[in-house]
């Protein structure tokens, strides 16, 4: 048995369409464990890093606007890490193909995705494509102490006089 981790993002269209519950319910069919979860804003830098493999595509700029929530007036995503046996395969199967018109009708993207008039696939959810990408993406979206299992090597650093917010 090989345990894998995968990044899942509920994209801004998923949040705007109030699909969080539906999507999490569908993903619970996998019986995988959620080992990290948060609502987070997506900076320009994070968006560009996340989609670095598509930077030469004509739709790249729109894609960055999409994941940053600029097309849906929802400047956030829900980011999660699912972990367990064959996590990537199981999640990709449930999520369906990138193009929502080609995705199996009962998959998450087939059920809820659409193609905009400008051609962007608004497919409500992101899932990592393979283990290497999963590691790259999870390290990009989460710090080690936000994940309740030790997925990848980490180190402890002493931070001197770093300002952080706490409850007043
Ligand atoms: N995308 C798009 N048009 C394309 C290919 C991709 O709008 O022709 C968008 C779509 O939202 C997709 C994201 O870019 O989810 C990332 O593309 P990738 O090829 O990595 O597909 P994924 O891994 O998300 O299925
Ligand atoms: Mg991908």
PDB file of N, CA and C in Angstrom, residues 10-19 66 69 72 74 76 112-114 121-125:
ATOM      1  N   UNK A  10     -10.559  24.220  -3.592  1.00  0.00           N
ATOM      2  CA  UNK A  10     -11.896  24.591  -4.050  1.00  0.00           C
ATOM      3  C   UNK A  10     -11.737  26.008  -4.590  1.00  0.00           C
ATOM      4  N   UNK A  11     -11.872  26.140  -5.906  1.00  0.00           N
ATOM      5  CA  UNK A  11     -11.561  27.390  -6.584  1.00  0.00           C
ATOM      6  C   UNK A  11     -12.660  28.436  -6.328  1.00  0.00           C
ATOM      7  N   UNK A  12     -12.393  29.706  -6.636  1.00  0.00           N
ATOM      8  CA  UNK A  12     -13.365  30.772  -6.325  1.00  0.00           C
ATOM      9  C   UNK A  12     -14.762  30.543  -6.895  1.00  0.00           C
ATOM     10  N   UNK A  13     -14.877  29.906  -8.073  1.00  0.00           N
ATOM     11  CA  UNK A  13     -16.218  29.628  -8.617  1.00  0.00           C
ATOM     12  C   UNK A  13     -16.942  28.600  -7.757  1.00  0.00           C
ATOM     13  N   UNK A  14     -16.194  27.637  -7.218  1.00  0.00           N
ATOM     14  CA  UNK A  14     -16.781  26.638  -6.310  1.00  0.00           C
ATOM     15  C   UNK A  14     -17.317  27.298  -5.052  1.00  0.00           C
ATOM     16  N   UNK A  15     -16.556  28.283  -4.531  1.00  0.00           N
ATOM     17  CA  UNK A  15     -17.001  28.999  -3.330  1.00  0.00           C
ATOM     18  C   UNK A  15     -18.210  29.862  -3.656  1.00  0.00           C
ATOM     19  N   UNK A  16     -18.146  30.583  -4.801  1.00  0.00           N
ATOM     20  CA  UNK A  16     -19.253  31.483  -5.150  1.00  0.00           C
ATOM     21  C   UNK A  16     -20.548  30.708  -5.392  1.00  0.00           C
ATOM     22  N   UNK A  17     -20.424  29.510  -5.982  1.00  0.00           N
ATOM     23  CA  UNK A  17     -21.618  28.700  -6.254  1.00  0.00           C
ATOM     24  C   UNK A  17     -22.071  27.924  -5.020  1.00  0.00           C
ATOM     25  N   UNK A  18     -21.430  28.177  -3.876  1.00  0.00           N
ATOM     26  CA  UNK A  18     -21.807  27.528  -2.628  1.00  0.00           C
ATOM     27  C   UNK A  18     -21.671  26.006  -2.710  1.00  0.00           C
ATOM     28  N   UNK A  19     -20.569  25.561  -3.297  1.00  0.00           N
ATOM     29  CA  UNK A  19     -20.388  24.130  -3.527  1.00  0.00           C
ATOM     30  C   UNK A  19     -19.472  23.440  -2.519  1.00  0.00           C
ATOM     31  N   UNK A  66      -8.573  34.099 -12.534  1.00  0.00           N
ATOM     32  CA  UNK A  66      -9.571  33.114 -12.081  1.00  0.00           C
ATOM     33  C   UNK A  66      -9.210  32.563 -10.701  1.00  0.00           C
ATOM     34  N   UNK A  69      -9.591  34.850  -7.853  1.00  0.00           N
ATOM     35  CA  UNK A  69     -10.955  35.231  -7.524  1.00  0.00           C
ATOM     36  C   UNK A  69     -11.425  36.503  -8.177  1.00  0.00           C
ATOM     37  N   UNK A  72     -14.781  36.208  -9.983  1.00  0.00           N
ATOM     38  CA  UNK A  72     -15.958  35.826  -9.197  1.00  0.00           C
ATOM     39  C   UNK A  72     -16.187  36.672  -7.961  1.00  0.00           C
ATOM     40  N   UNK A  74     -14.569  36.718  -5.340  1.00  0.00           N
ATOM     41  CA  UNK A  74     -14.334  35.885  -4.163  1.00  0.00           C
ATOM     42  C   UNK A  74     -12.828  35.706  -4.042  1.00  0.00           C
ATOM     43  N   UNK A  76     -10.465  34.363  -2.536  1.00  0.00           N
ATOM     44  CA  UNK A  76      -9.966  33.312  -1.645  1.00  0.00           C
ATOM     45  C   UNK A  76     -10.217  31.959  -2.272  1.00  0.00           C
ATOM     46  N   UNK A 112     -20.407  20.391 -12.085  1.00  0.00           N
ATOM     47  CA  UNK A 112     -20.466  21.798 -11.698  1.00  0.00           C
ATOM     48  C   UNK A 112     -19.654  22.760 -12.558  1.00  0.00           C
ATOM     49  N   UNK A 113     -18.815  22.235 -13.481  1.00  0.00           N
ATOM     50  CA  UNK A 113     -17.917  23.107 -14.240  1.00  0.00           C
ATOM     51  C   UNK A 113     -18.599  23.745 -15.436  1.00  0.00           C
ATOM     52  N   UNK A 114     -17.960  24.763 -15.995  1.00  0.00           N
ATOM     53  CA  UNK A 114     -18.449  25.377 -17.225  1.00  0.00           C
ATOM     54  C   UNK A 114     -17.269  26.004 -17.965  1.00  0.00           C
ATOM     55  N   UNK A 121     -11.647  27.299 -18.594  1.00  0.00           N
ATOM     56  CA  UNK A 121     -12.384  26.195 -17.965  1.00  0.00           C
ATOM     57  C   UNK A 121     -12.596  26.520 -16.492  1.00  0.00           C
ATOM     58  N   UNK A 122     -13.791  26.917 -16.141  1.00  0.00           N
ATOM     59  CA  UNK A 122     -14.109  27.143 -14.726  1.00  0.00           C
ATOM     60  C   UNK A 122     -14.596  25.814 -14.166  1.00  0.00           C
ATOM     61  N   UNK A 123     -13.639  25.087 -13.571  1.00  0.00           N
ATOM     62  CA  UNK A 123     -13.939  23.691 -13.212  1.00  0.00           C
ATOM     63  C   UNK A 123     -13.948  23.425 -11.710  1.00  0.00           C
ATOM     64  N   UNK A 124     -14.184  24.461 -10.938  1.00  0.00           N
ATOM     65  CA  UNK A 124     -14.488  24.476  -9.491  1.00  0.00           C
ATOM     66  C   UNK A 124     -13.472  23.854  -8.524  1.00  0.00           C
ATOM     67  N   UNK A 125     -12.577  23.025  -9.014  1.00  0.00           N
ATOM     68  CA  UNK A 125     -11.678  22.316  -8.095  1.00  0.00           C
ATOM     69  C   UNK A 125     -10.336  22.038  -8.757  1.00  0.00           C
TER      70      UNK A 125
END
